[in-house]
mmCIF file of C-alpha atoms in Angstrom:
data_model
loop_
_atom_site.group_PDB
_atom_site.id
_atom_site.type_symbol
_atom_site.label_atom_id
_atom_site.label_comp_id
_atom_site.label_asym_id
_atom_site.label_seq_id
_atom_site.Cartn_x
_atom_site.Cartn_y
_atom_site.Cartn_z
ATOM 1 C CA MET A 20 15.552 -40.972 -10.217
ATOM 2 C CA LEU A 21 18.468 -38.534 -10.651
ATOM 3 C CA LYS A 22 17.034 -37.434 -13.994
ATOM 4 C CA LYS A 23 13.697 -36.646 -12.354
ATOM 5 C CA ILE A 24 15.400 -34.620 -9.620
ATOM 6 C CA PHE A 25 17.499 -32.772 -12.203
ATOM 7 C CA PHE A 26 14.436 -31.997 -14.327
ATOM 8 C CA PHE A 27 12.511 -30.848 -11.248
ATOM 9 C CA PHE A 28 15.100 -28.211 -10.422
ATOM 10 C CA GLN A 29 15.906 -27.337 -14.041
ATOM 11 C CA SER A 30 12.255 -26.659 -14.931
ATOM 12 C CA ASP A 31 11.957 -23.740 -12.524
ATOM 13 C CA LEU A 32 15.158 -21.731 -12.220
ATOM 14 C CA LEU A 33 13.766 -19.109 -9.863
ATOM 15 C CA PHE A 34 12.668 -21.792 -7.422
ATOM 16 C CA THR A 35 16.021 -23.566 -7.728
ATOM 17 C CA ILE A 36 18.096 -20.416 -7.185
ATOM 18 C CA SER A 37 15.998 -19.226 -4.245
ATOM 19 C CA PHE A 38 16.070 -22.700 -2.660
ATOM 20 C CA PHE A 39 19.847 -23.017 -2.768
ATOM 21 C CA LEU A 40 20.395 -19.407 -1.687
ATOM 22 C CA ALA A 41 18.110 -20.063 1.284
ATOM 23 C CA LEU A 42 20.200 -23.130 2.164
ATOM 24 C CA VAL A 43 23.390 -21.070 1.949
ATOM 25 C CA ALA A 44 21.884 -18.225 4.008
ATOM 26 C CA SER A 45 20.680 -20.664 6.671
ATOM 27 C CA SER A 46 24.066 -22.410 6.762
ATOM 28 C CA PHE A 47 26.002 -19.199 7.393
ATOM 29 C CA GLY A 48 23.223 -17.647 9.439
ATOM 30 C CA ARG A 49 20.227 -19.496 10.820
ATOM 31 C CA PHE A 50 16.816 -20.797 9.889
ATOM 32 C CA ASP A 51 13.923 -19.309 11.813
ATOM 33 C CA VAL A 52 10.311 -20.042 10.930
ATOM 34 C CA HIS A 53 9.441 -16.511 12.041
ATOM 35 C CA PHE A 54 11.308 -15.195 8.996
ATOM 36 C CA ILE A 55 8.439 -16.470 6.829
ATOM 37 C CA ASP A 56 5.419 -14.225 6.275
ATOM 38 C CA PHE A 57 2.639 -16.805 6.520
ATOM 39 C CA GLN A 58 -0.017 -14.224 5.762
ATOM 40 C CA VAL A 59 1.359 -13.871 2.240
ATOM 41 C CA ILE A 60 1.852 -17.643 1.834
ATOM 42 C CA LEU A 61 -1.646 -18.612 3.023
ATOM 43 C CA THR A 62 -3.309 -15.801 1.093
ATOM 44 C CA LEU A 63 -1.567 -16.857 -2.111
ATOM 45 C CA PHE A 64 -2.602 -20.448 -1.446
ATOM 46 C CA GLY A 65 -6.258 -19.489 -1.013
ATOM 47 C CA LEU A 66 -6.215 -17.244 -4.074
ATOM 48 C CA MET A 67 -4.728 -20.014 -6.203
ATOM 49 C CA LEU A 68 -7.547 -22.366 -5.230
ATOM 50 C CA THR A 69 -10.339 -19.872 -5.886
ATOM 51 C CA ILE A 70 -8.892 -18.529 -9.134
ATOM 52 C CA ASN A 71 -8.258 -22.008 -10.527
ATOM 53 C CA GLY A 72 -11.826 -22.875 -9.579
ATOM 54 C CA LEU A 73 -13.174 -19.857 -11.445
ATOM 55 C CA GLU A 74 -11.065 -20.710 -14.457
ATOM 56 C CA LYS A 75 -12.364 -24.266 -14.468
ATOM 57 C CA ALA A 76 -15.961 -23.023 -14.198
ATOM 58 C CA GLY A 77 -15.490 -21.344 -17.601
ATOM 59 C CA LEU A 78 -17.079 -17.949 -16.917
ATOM 60 C CA LEU A 79 -14.384 -15.893 -18.650
ATOM 61 C CA ASN A 80 -14.456 -18.209 -21.651
ATOM 62 C CA PHE A 81 -18.215 -17.744 -21.904
ATOM 63 C CA ILE A 82 -18.033 -13.941 -21.655
ATOM 64 C CA GLY A 83 -15.178 -13.817 -24.155
ATOM 65 C CA GLN A 84 -17.008 -15.818 -26.801
ATOM 66 C CA ARG A 85 -20.163 -13.742 -26.415
ATOM 67 C CA LEU A 86 -18.322 -10.427 -26.737
ATOM 68 C CA LEU A 87 -16.026 -11.471 -29.576
ATOM 69 C CA SER A 88 -18.938 -12.765 -31.641
ATOM 70 C CA LYS A 89 -20.229 -9.172 -31.818
ATOM 71 C CA SER A 90 -16.984 -7.805 -33.335
ATOM 72 C CA HIS A 91 -17.331 -6.872 -37.006
ATOM 73 C CA SER A 92 -13.812 -5.616 -37.716
ATOM 74 C CA LEU A 93 -10.260 -6.573 -36.784
ATOM 75 C CA ARG A 94 -9.831 -3.365 -34.786
ATOM 76 C CA ALA A 95 -13.068 -3.987 -32.882
ATOM 77 C CA LEU A 96 -12.008 -7.569 -32.188
ATOM 78 C CA ILE A 97 -8.636 -6.508 -30.773
ATOM 79 C CA ARG A 98 -10.195 -3.699 -28.741
ATOM 80 C CA THR A 99 -12.763 -6.094 -27.257
ATOM 81 C CA ILE A 100 -10.240 -8.793 -26.347
ATOM 82 C CA VAL A 101 -7.809 -6.228 -24.895
ATOM 83 C CA LEU A 102 -10.448 -4.534 -22.720
ATOM 84 C CA LEU A 103 -11.770 -7.906 -21.550
ATOM 85 C CA SER A 104 -8.218 -8.970 -20.700
ATOM 86 C CA PHE A 105 -7.620 -5.711 -18.837
ATOM 87 C CA PHE A 106 -10.743 -5.715 -16.670
ATOM 88 C CA SER A 107 -10.976 -9.458 -16.036
ATOM 89 C CA SER A 108 -7.369 -9.572 -14.795
ATOM 90 C CA MET A 109 -8.267 -7.120 -12.019
ATOM 91 C CA VAL A 110 -10.183 -9.889 -10.265
ATOM 92 C CA LEU A 111 -9.085 -13.133 -11.900
ATOM 93 C CA THR A 112 -5.371 -12.158 -12.165
ATOM 94 C CA ASN A 113 -3.291 -11.774 -15.311
ATOM 95 C CA ASP A 114 -2.592 -15.511 -15.588
ATOM 96 C CA VAL A 115 -6.210 -16.583 -15.939
ATOM 97 C CA ALA A 116 -6.935 -13.766 -18.394
ATOM 98 C CA ILE A 117 -3.986 -14.669 -20.629
ATOM 99 C CA LEU A 118 -4.420 -18.439 -20.415
ATOM 100 C CA THR A 119 -8.108 -18.143 -21.321
ATOM 101 C CA LEU A 120 -8.191 -15.337 -23.867
ATOM 102 C CA LEU A 121 -4.957 -15.733 -25.830
ATOM 103 C CA PRO A 122 -5.718 -19.203 -27.300
ATOM 104 C CA MET A 123 -9.260 -18.012 -28.087
ATOM 105 C CA TYR A 124 -7.867 -14.966 -29.870
ATOM 106 C CA LEU A 125 -5.279 -16.984 -31.830
ATOM 107 C CA LEU A 126 -7.958 -19.445 -32.936
ATOM 108 C CA ILE A 127 -10.355 -16.743 -34.129
ATOM 109 C CA THR A 128 -7.650 -14.829 -36.043
ATOM 110 C CA LYS A 129 -6.008 -17.867 -37.615
ATOM 111 C CA GLY A 130 -7.179 -17.160 -41.169
ATOM 112 C CA ILE A 131 -6.801 -13.383 -41.165
ATOM 113 C CA GLN A 132 -4.362 -12.041 -43.752
ATOM 114 C CA GLU A 133 -3.130 -9.035 -41.736
ATOM 115 C CA GLN A 134 -0.984 -11.115 -39.393
ATOM 116 C CA LYS A 135 1.153 -8.182 -38.283
ATOM 117 C CA SER A 136 -1.900 -6.536 -36.750
ATOM 118 C CA VAL A 137 -2.985 -9.876 -35.294
ATOM 119 C CA LEU A 138 0.370 -10.382 -33.583
ATOM 120 C CA LEU A 139 0.371 -6.836 -32.273
ATOM 121 C CA GLY A 140 -3.111 -7.507 -30.894
ATOM 122 C CA ALA A 141 -1.678 -10.455 -28.962
ATOM 123 C CA VAL A 142 0.985 -8.144 -27.513
ATOM 124 C CA TYR A 143 -1.700 -5.715 -26.397
ATOM 125 C CA LEU A 144 -3.730 -8.542 -24.866
ATOM 126 C CA ILE A 145 -0.803 -9.654 -22.695
ATOM 127 C CA VAL A 146 0.144 -6.103 -21.731
ATOM 128 C CA ALA A 147 -3.483 -5.334 -20.835
ATOM 129 C CA ALA A 148 -3.730 -8.378 -18.560
ATOM 130 C CA ASN A 149 -0.623 -7.360 -16.650
ATOM 131 C CA LEU A 150 -1.739 -3.735 -16.424
ATOM 132 C CA GLY A 151 -5.168 -4.625 -15.103
ATOM 133 C CA SER A 152 -3.749 -6.980 -12.493
ATOM 134 C CA SER A 153 -1.574 -4.142 -11.163
ATOM 135 C CA LEU A 154 -4.515 -2.143 -9.850
ATOM 136 C CA PHE A 155 -5.509 -4.176 -6.786
ATOM 137 C CA PRO A 156 -3.404 -5.839 -4.062
ATOM 138 C CA PHE A 157 -4.657 -9.299 -5.010
ATOM 139 C CA GLY A 158 -3.988 -8.884 -8.744
ATOM 140 C CA ASN A 159 -0.473 -10.352 -8.643
ATOM 141 C CA PRO A 160 1.988 -11.759 -6.066
ATOM 142 C CA GLN A 161 4.281 -8.729 -5.848
ATOM 143 C CA ASN A 162 1.345 -6.437 -5.098
ATOM 144 C CA LEU A 163 0.077 -8.808 -2.428
ATOM 145 C CA PHE A 164 3.495 -8.962 -0.775
ATOM 146 C CA LEU A 165 4.040 -5.192 -0.789
ATOM 147 C CA PHE A 166 0.508 -4.512 0.461
ATOM 148 C CA SER A 167 1.146 -6.855 3.389
ATOM 149 C CA PHE A 168 4.766 -5.868 4.050
ATOM 150 C CA TYR A 169 4.185 -2.117 4.181
ATOM 151 C CA ASN A 170 0.685 -2.479 5.656
ATOM 152 C CA LEU A 171 -0.555 -0.039 3.033
ATOM 153 C CA PRO A 172 -4.027 1.508 3.351
ATOM 154 C CA LEU A 173 -6.196 0.537 0.379
ATOM 155 C CA THR A 174 -6.688 4.189 -0.621
ATOM 156 C CA THR A 175 -2.930 4.773 -0.720
ATOM 157 C CA PHE A 176 -2.419 1.631 -2.766
ATOM 158 C CA LEU A 177 -5.088 2.568 -5.322
ATOM 159 C CA GLN A 178 -3.812 6.141 -5.577
ATOM 160 C CA THR A 179 -0.369 4.774 -6.395
ATOM 161 C CA THR A 180 -1.395 2.203 -8.999
ATOM 162 C CA GLY A 181 -4.514 3.920 -10.332
ATOM 163 C CA MET A 182 -2.833 6.706 -12.276
ATOM 164 C CA MET A 183 -0.371 4.299 -13.887
ATOM 165 C CA VAL A 184 -3.169 1.936 -14.892
ATOM 166 C CA VAL A 185 -5.392 4.693 -16.315
ATOM 167 C CA LEU A 186 -2.588 6.292 -18.332
ATOM 168 C CA SER A 187 -1.417 2.932 -19.654
ATOM 169 C CA LEU A 188 -4.932 1.890 -20.661
ATOM 170 C CA THR A 189 -5.331 5.190 -22.494
ATOM 171 C CA LEU A 190 -2.106 4.497 -24.397
ATOM 172 C CA LEU A 191 -3.280 0.984 -25.236
ATOM 173 C CA VAL A 192 -6.684 2.087 -26.525
ATOM 174 C CA GLY A 193 -5.069 4.877 -28.524
ATOM 175 C CA SER A 194 -2.610 2.414 -30.087
ATOM 176 C CA ILE A 195 -5.451 0.073 -31.057
ATOM 177 C CA GLN A 196 -7.146 2.919 -32.943
ATOM 178 C CA LEU A 197 -4.155 2.962 -35.315
ATOM 179 C CA LEU A 198 -4.882 -0.609 -36.427
ATOM 180 C CA PRO A 199 -6.859 -1.259 -39.635
ATOM 181 C CA ALA A 200 -10.627 -1.697 -39.336
ATOM 182 C CA SER A 201 -10.791 -4.593 -41.788
ATOM 183 C CA PRO A 202 -14.209 -6.298 -42.051
ATOM 184 C CA LEU A 203 -14.426 -9.506 -40.035
ATOM 185 C CA ILE A 204 -16.910 -12.346 -39.757
ATOM 186 C CA ILE A 205 -16.668 -14.504 -36.640
ATOM 187 C CA LYS A 206 -18.369 -17.860 -36.393
ATOM 188 C CA LYS A 207 -20.532 -18.022 -33.290
ATOM 189 C CA THR A 208 -19.899 -20.921 -30.936
ATOM 190 C CA THR A 209 -21.845 -22.092 -27.912
ATOM 191 C CA HIS A 210 -19.872 -21.884 -24.682
ATOM 192 C CA LEU A 211 -21.519 -22.618 -21.358
ATOM 193 C CA PHE A 212 -20.204 -22.115 -17.853
ATOM 194 C CA GLU A 213 -20.978 -23.868 -14.592
ATOM 195 C CA LYS A 214 -23.179 -21.427 -12.688
ATOM 196 C CA LYS A 215 -23.035 -23.296 -9.381
ATOM 197 C CA TYR A 216 -19.244 -23.332 -9.240
ATOM 198 C CA THR A 217 -18.994 -19.775 -10.555
ATOM 199 C CA VAL A 218 -21.137 -18.470 -7.678
ATOM 200 C CA LEU A 219 -19.266 -20.672 -5.201
ATOM 201 C CA TYR A 220 -15.787 -19.485 -6.210
ATOM 202 C CA LEU A 221 -16.821 -15.844 -6.521
ATOM 203 C CA GLY A 222 -18.010 -16.101 -2.923
ATOM 204 C CA LEU A 223 -14.731 -17.704 -1.855
ATOM 205 C CA MET A 224 -12.813 -15.025 -3.738
ATOM 206 C CA ALA A 225 -14.748 -12.353 -1.824
ATOM 207 C CA LEU A 226 -13.837 -14.136 1.424
ATOM 208 C CA MET A 227 -10.139 -14.128 0.488
ATOM 209 C CA ILE A 228 -10.326 -10.407 -0.339
ATOM 210 C CA LEU A 229 -11.838 -9.758 3.092
ATOM 211 C CA GLY A 230 -8.863 -11.632 4.553
ATOM 212 C CA ILE A 231 -6.414 -9.495 2.574
ATOM 213 C CA PHE A 232 -8.037 -6.314 3.935
ATOM 214 C CA HIS A 233 -8.011 -7.718 7.497
ATOM 215 C CA VAL A 234 -11.804 -7.769 7.784
ATOM 216 C CA VAL A 235 -11.581 -11.525 8.381
ATOM 217 C CA PRO A 236 -8.510 -13.260 9.866
ATOM 218 C CA PHE A 237 -6.430 -14.514 6.933
ATOM 219 C CA VAL A 238 -5.984 -17.936 8.578
ATOM 220 C CA LEU A 239 -9.757 -18.314 8.849
ATOM 221 C CA SER A 240 -10.436 -17.242 5.243
ATOM 222 C CA ALA A 241 -7.735 -19.535 3.813
ATOM 223 C CA SER A 242 -8.945 -22.437 5.980
ATOM 224 C CA ILE A 243 -12.572 -22.024 4.886
ATOM 225 C CA VAL A 244 -11.513 -21.882 1.231
ATOM 226 C CA ALA A 245 -9.386 -25.027 1.584
ATOM 227 C CA PHE A 246 -12.202 -26.906 3.350
ATOM 228 C CA VAL A 247 -14.862 -25.927 0.786
ATOM 229 C CA VAL A 248 -12.625 -26.723 -2.185
ATOM 230 C CA TYR A 249 -11.702 -30.089 -0.678
ATOM 231 C CA PHE A 250 -15.389 -30.877 -0.250
ATOM 232 C CA PHE A 251 -16.497 -29.818 -3.751
ATOM 233 C CA GLN A 252 -13.461 -30.125 -6.075
ATOM 234 C CA LYS A 253 -10.467 -31.585 -4.286
ATOM 235 C CA GLU A 254 -8.648 -32.003 -7.607
ATOM 236 C CA LEU A 255 -7.967 -28.249 -7.546
ATOM 237 C CA PHE A 256 -5.319 -28.857 -4.892
ATOM 238 C CA ARG A 257 -3.198 -30.425 -7.653
ATOM 239 C CA SER A 258 -3.288 -27.139 -9.596
ATOM 240 C CA VAL A 259 -1.797 -25.084 -6.757
ATOM 241 C CA ASP A 260 1.668 -23.755 -7.584
ATOM 242 C CA TYR A 261 3.412 -25.137 -4.513
ATOM 243 C CA ARG A 262 6.834 -24.262 -5.876
ATOM 244 C CA LEU A 263 5.874 -20.614 -5.987
ATOM 245 C CA LEU A 264 4.852 -20.809 -2.325
ATOM 246 C CA VAL A 265 8.167 -22.447 -1.433
ATOM 247 C CA THR A 266 9.964 -19.797 -3.511
ATOM 248 C CA PHE A 267 8.345 -17.070 -1.417
ATOM 249 C CA ALA A 268 9.322 -18.894 1.785
ATOM 250 C CA CYS A 269 12.926 -19.181 0.559
ATOM 251 C CA PHE A 270 13.138 -15.465 -0.176
ATOM 252 C CA PHE A 271 11.752 -14.688 3.268
ATOM 253 C CA VAL A 272 14.491 -16.844 4.806
ATOM 254 C CA ILE A 273 17.137 -15.093 2.693
ATOM 255 C CA ILE A 274 15.902 -11.615 3.667
ATOM 256 C CA GLY A 275 15.579 -12.650 7.309
ATOM 257 C CA ASN A 276 19.241 -13.597 7.402
ATOM 258 C CA ILE A 277 20.318 -10.469 5.510
ATOM 259 C CA ASN A 278 18.484 -8.295 8.019
ATOM 260 C CA GLU A 279 20.599 -9.776 10.799
ATOM 261 C CA GLN A 280 23.840 -8.752 9.074
ATOM 262 C CA ASP A 281 24.420 -5.109 10.014
ATOM 263 C CA LYS A 282 27.385 -4.606 7.693
ATOM 264 C CA LEU A 283 25.465 -6.011 4.735
ATOM 265 C CA ILE A 284 22.509 -3.744 5.475
ATOM 266 C CA GLU A 285 24.822 -0.738 5.625
ATOM 267 C CA MET A 286 26.106 -1.658 2.167
ATOM 268 C CA ILE A 287 22.655 -2.149 0.587
ATOM 269 C CA GLN A 288 20.545 0.632 2.114
ATOM 270 C CA PRO A 289 22.354 3.617 0.509
ATOM 271 C CA PHE A 290 21.232 2.397 -2.931
ATOM 272 C CA PHE A 291 17.548 2.834 -2.011
ATOM 273 C CA GLN A 292 17.482 5.889 0.266
ATOM 274 C CA LYS A 293 16.034 8.273 -2.312
ATOM 275 C CA GLU A 294 12.665 7.931 -3.987
ATOM 276 C CA GLN A 295 14.169 7.997 -7.463
ATOM 277 C CA GLN A 296 16.735 5.368 -6.479
ATOM 278 C CA ALA A 297 14.034 3.091 -5.089
ATOM 279 C CA PHE A 298 11.944 3.478 -8.247
ATOM 280 C CA LEU A 299 14.759 2.961 -10.757
ATOM 281 C CA GLY A 300 16.312 0.203 -8.640
ATOM 282 C CA SER A 301 13.005 -1.661 -8.546
ATOM 283 C CA ILE A 302 12.649 -1.394 -12.328
ATOM 284 C CA THR A 303 16.228 -2.509 -12.961
ATOM 285 C CA LEU A 304 16.127 -5.462 -10.601
ATOM 286 C CA SER A 305 12.749 -6.514 -12.020
ATOM 287 C CA GLN A 306 14.316 -6.569 -15.467
ATOM 288 C CA VAL A 307 17.040 -8.925 -14.263
ATOM 289 C CA ILE A 308 15.347 -11.284 -11.802
ATOM 290 C CA SER A 309 11.649 -10.447 -12.424
ATOM 291 C CA ASN A 310 9.266 -8.431 -10.304
ATOM 292 C CA VAL A 311 8.265 -10.879 -7.560
ATOM 293 C CA PRO A 312 11.769 -11.509 -6.129
ATOM 294 C CA ALA A 313 12.672 -7.858 -6.769
ATOM 295 C CA ALA A 314 9.810 -6.727 -4.529
ATOM 296 C CA ILE A 315 10.805 -9.132 -1.760
ATOM 297 C CA LEU A 316 14.486 -8.166 -1.908
ATOM 298 C CA ILE A 317 14.119 -4.378 -2.098
ATOM 299 C CA ALA A 318 11.195 -3.705 0.272
ATOM 300 C CA PRO A 319 13.115 -4.285 3.555
ATOM 301 C CA PHE A 320 15.750 -1.696 2.614
ATOM 302 C CA THR A 321 13.650 1.351 1.780
ATOM 303 C CA THR A 322 10.695 3.299 3.135
ATOM 304 C CA TYR A 323 9.661 4.560 -0.302
ATOM 305 C CA LYS A 324 6.789 2.138 -0.622
ATOM 306 C CA LYS A 325 5.078 3.886 -3.541
ATOM 307 C CA ALA A 326 8.286 3.975 -5.565
ATOM 308 C CA VAL A 327 8.870 0.248 -5.058
ATOM 309 C CA LEU A 328 5.237 -0.608 -5.860
ATOM 310 C CA LEU A 329 5.362 1.310 -9.125
ATOM 311 C CA GLY A 330 8.869 0.131 -9.976
ATOM 312 C CA VAL A 331 8.222 -3.599 -9.718
ATOM 313 C CA ASN A 332 4.994 -3.238 -11.698
ATOM 314 C CA VAL A 333 6.628 -1.153 -14.416
ATOM 315 C CA GLY A 334 9.667 -3.477 -14.653
ATOM 316 C CA GLY A 335 8.739 -7.061 -15.171
ATOM 317 C CA GLY A 336 11.488 -9.028 -16.866
ATOM 318 C CA HIS A 337 12.131 -7.259 -20.174
ATOM 319 C CA ILE A 338 15.251 -9.378 -20.604
ATOM 320 C CA ASP A 339 12.951 -12.299 -21.440
ATOM 321 C CA CYS A 340 11.915 -10.706 -24.717
ATOM 322 C CA PHE A 341 14.661 -12.477 -26.674
ATOM 323 C CA VAL A 342 13.471 -15.908 -25.603
ATOM 324 C CA SER A 343 9.869 -14.855 -26.051
ATOM 325 C CA GLU A 344 10.431 -13.695 -29.613
ATOM 326 C CA PHE A 345 11.643 -17.211 -30.360
ATOM 327 C CA ASP A 346 8.458 -18.584 -28.770
ATOM 328 C CA TRP A 347 6.422 -16.122 -30.805
ATOM 329 C CA LEU A 348 8.031 -17.281 -34.038
ATOM 330 C CA GLN A 349 7.297 -20.906 -33.242
ATOM 331 C CA ILE A 350 3.618 -20.155 -32.604
ATOM 332 C CA ASP A 351 3.416 -18.087 -35.757
ATOM 333 C CA GLN A 352 5.152 -20.778 -37.822
ATOM 334 C CA ALA A 353 2.775 -23.413 -36.451
ATOM 335 C CA SER A 354 -0.151 -21.687 -38.142
ATOM 336 C CA SER A 355 1.681 -20.443 -41.265
ATOM 337 C CA PRO A 356 4.815 -22.520 -42.049
ATOM 338 C CA SER A 357 5.567 -20.539 -45.195
ATOM 339 C CA ARG A 358 5.755 -17.206 -43.423
ATOM 340 C CA THR A 359 9.105 -15.453 -43.245
ATOM 341 C CA LYS A 360 10.933 -16.119 -40.006
ATOM 342 C CA LYS A 361 11.066 -12.533 -38.906
ATOM 343 C CA ILE A 362 9.619 -10.614 -35.983
ATOM 344 C CA PRO A 363 7.274 -7.957 -37.422
ATOM 345 C CA SER A 364 8.439 -4.411 -36.760
ATOM 346 C CA GLN A 365 5.016 -3.588 -35.257
ATOM 347 C CA VAL A 366 5.536 -6.304 -32.684
ATOM 348 C CA LEU A 367 8.938 -4.925 -31.715
ATOM 349 C CA TYR A 368 7.465 -1.436 -31.539
ATOM 350 C CA GLY A 369 4.699 -2.651 -29.267
ATOM 351 C CA GLU A 370 7.200 -4.526 -27.116
ATOM 352 C CA TYR A 371 9.448 -1.585 -26.444
ATOM 353 C CA SER A 372 6.921 1.273 -26.453
ATOM 354 C CA LEU A 373 4.735 -0.603 -23.965
ATOM 355 C CA LEU A 374 7.482 -1.541 -21.516
ATOM 356 C CA ILE A 375 4.995 -1.749 -18.665
ATOM 357 C CA HIS A 376 4.596 -5.427 -17.873
ATOM 358 C CA ASN A 377 5.732 -6.647 -21.243
ATOM 359 C CA ARG A 378 6.160 -10.354 -20.551
ATOM 360 C CA PHE A 379 6.349 -12.023 -23.963
ATOM 361 C CA ASN A 380 7.314 -15.324 -22.365
ATOM 362 C CA ARG A 381 3.634 -15.950 -21.606
ATOM 363 C CA LEU A 382 3.343 -17.121 -25.210
ATOM 364 C CA SER A 383 5.641 -20.066 -24.545
ATOM 365 C CA LEU A 384 2.771 -21.654 -22.619
ATOM 366 C CA PHE A 385 1.057 -22.501 -25.839
ATOM 367 C CA ARG A 386 4.059 -23.491 -27.906
ATOM 368 C CA ASP A 387 3.952 -27.207 -27.218
ATOM 369 C CA ARG A 388 0.178 -27.288 -27.645
ATOM 370 C CA LEU A 389 0.196 -25.476 -30.976
ATOM 371 C CA ILE A 390 3.226 -26.910 -32.801
ATOM 372 C CA GLY A 391 2.244 -29.912 -34.863
ATOM 373 C CA THR A 392 -1.394 -29.539 -33.837
ATOM 374 C CA SER A 393 -4.302 -27.586 -35.207
ATOM 375 C CA ARG A 394 -5.538 -24.849 -32.944
ATOM 376 C CA GLN A 395 -9.000 -26.373 -33.046
ATOM 377 C CA ALA A 396 -7.612 -29.412 -31.295
ATOM 378 C CA ALA A 397 -5.261 -27.501 -29.042
ATOM 379 C CA VAL A 398 -7.611 -24.973 -27.488
ATOM 380 C CA PRO A 399 -10.087 -27.349 -25.768
ATOM 381 C CA GLU A 400 -7.202 -29.279 -24.242
ATOM 382 C CA TYR A 401 -5.024 -26.486 -22.935
ATOM 383 C CA THR A 402 -6.917 -25.409 -19.825
ATOM 384 C CA GLY A 403 -6.474 -28.349 -17.503
ATOM 385 C CA GLN A 404 -2.982 -29.242 -18.621
ATOM 386 C CA LEU A 405 -1.594 -25.720 -18.213
ATOM 387 C CA LEU A 406 -2.800 -25.275 -14.652
ATOM 388 C CA ALA A 407 0.186 -27.165 -13.297
ATOM 389 C CA PHE A 408 2.666 -24.989 -15.186
ATOM 390 C CA LYS A 409 1.591 -21.548 -13.984
ATOM 391 C CA ARG A 410 4.435 -19.409 -12.726
ATOM 392 C CA LEU A 411 4.831 -15.680 -12.270
ATOM 393 C CA GLY A 412 8.116 -13.962 -11.956
ATOM 394 C CA ALA A 413 10.446 -16.628 -13.357
ATOM 395 C CA HIS A 414 12.181 -16.547 -16.708
ATOM 396 C CA ASN A 415 11.031 -18.995 -19.365
ATOM 397 C CA ARG A 416 7.972 -20.178 -17.544
ATOM 398 C CA SER A 417 4.245 -19.743 -17.420
ATOM 399 C CA PRO A 418 2.349 -17.301 -15.216
ATOM 400 C CA SER A 419 2.358 -18.049 -11.550
ATOM 401 C CA TYR A 420 -0.903 -17.586 -9.763
#
């Protein structure tokens, strides 16, 4: 029993730290349910259900296979998978894009000799997913929180994120053009998707978006989604990342108590009273504790909403790259045991030159499924089993939505 409890807390450090800090804050201060922003919690809950439903329906998998089968060179293949990752993550979030497309990409490129270009293509795929998800408020948890906290108009939000996304996509596409255009033959495979569930969950996603934009009460939209999912596919409730929801609640409790400490506020606020300070502070804190908690911690202490929004999206846990490089090596060694145990210089270049959202630790999701197993066997199995491990914003863990 003690081992299970220990493993539960050890497996998600961000949840563990936020939980115990919330206990400490409540002990020295107080616990008040009004500290918790239930709009963010319920909206995240509804989005998790709809997005997991769309992932299970297999639409993105179907589109990916159809597009990739038309690629006749390595450069075209990487460009196709990167653009699909970028645009699909705008609606389906970065997690679904990466979890669906990365194993597909690794399987297709398994026998290609130019592995340095292949690995760099995987970097671009992950970066593209995170960039695309930055555009809209519902693309990732930090955007959703900041959109709700600052009550940002949609036009202001898109003006802030749009330029960053466009410039970053231009850099990505330009970088892909430097890759070799080696001839490529891809074996076509038949991949179907469940049309009924695809239409159903797209409709529920639209309802959740209406709730985010206050067209429909968020309680009503989340309740309808929960009722419909329970009626059609109640097993999706098991794929909800409840620890992420509790993590958000814990941070709200922490911030609620901090806001009642005048002396503490006077100490913190001067660090974020200029636009440049808010921007650089958001980036720095995101590097250390990841972007989701950074957004929650910084937002109450500054009015520079655009600077914080850009900062937490540009930051994103670069400190994880050392662990992620180890994960990368293990994936690479699983397919080619004789390969030199060295991170290709192109990969390191891509990692540092594309700082925006570079979260290499996504690759650790597939480590256990790929080591000691052929990718042909691993890919069909990964989808359902990885749903329970999704995390965003924590070190050494899978995406979170």
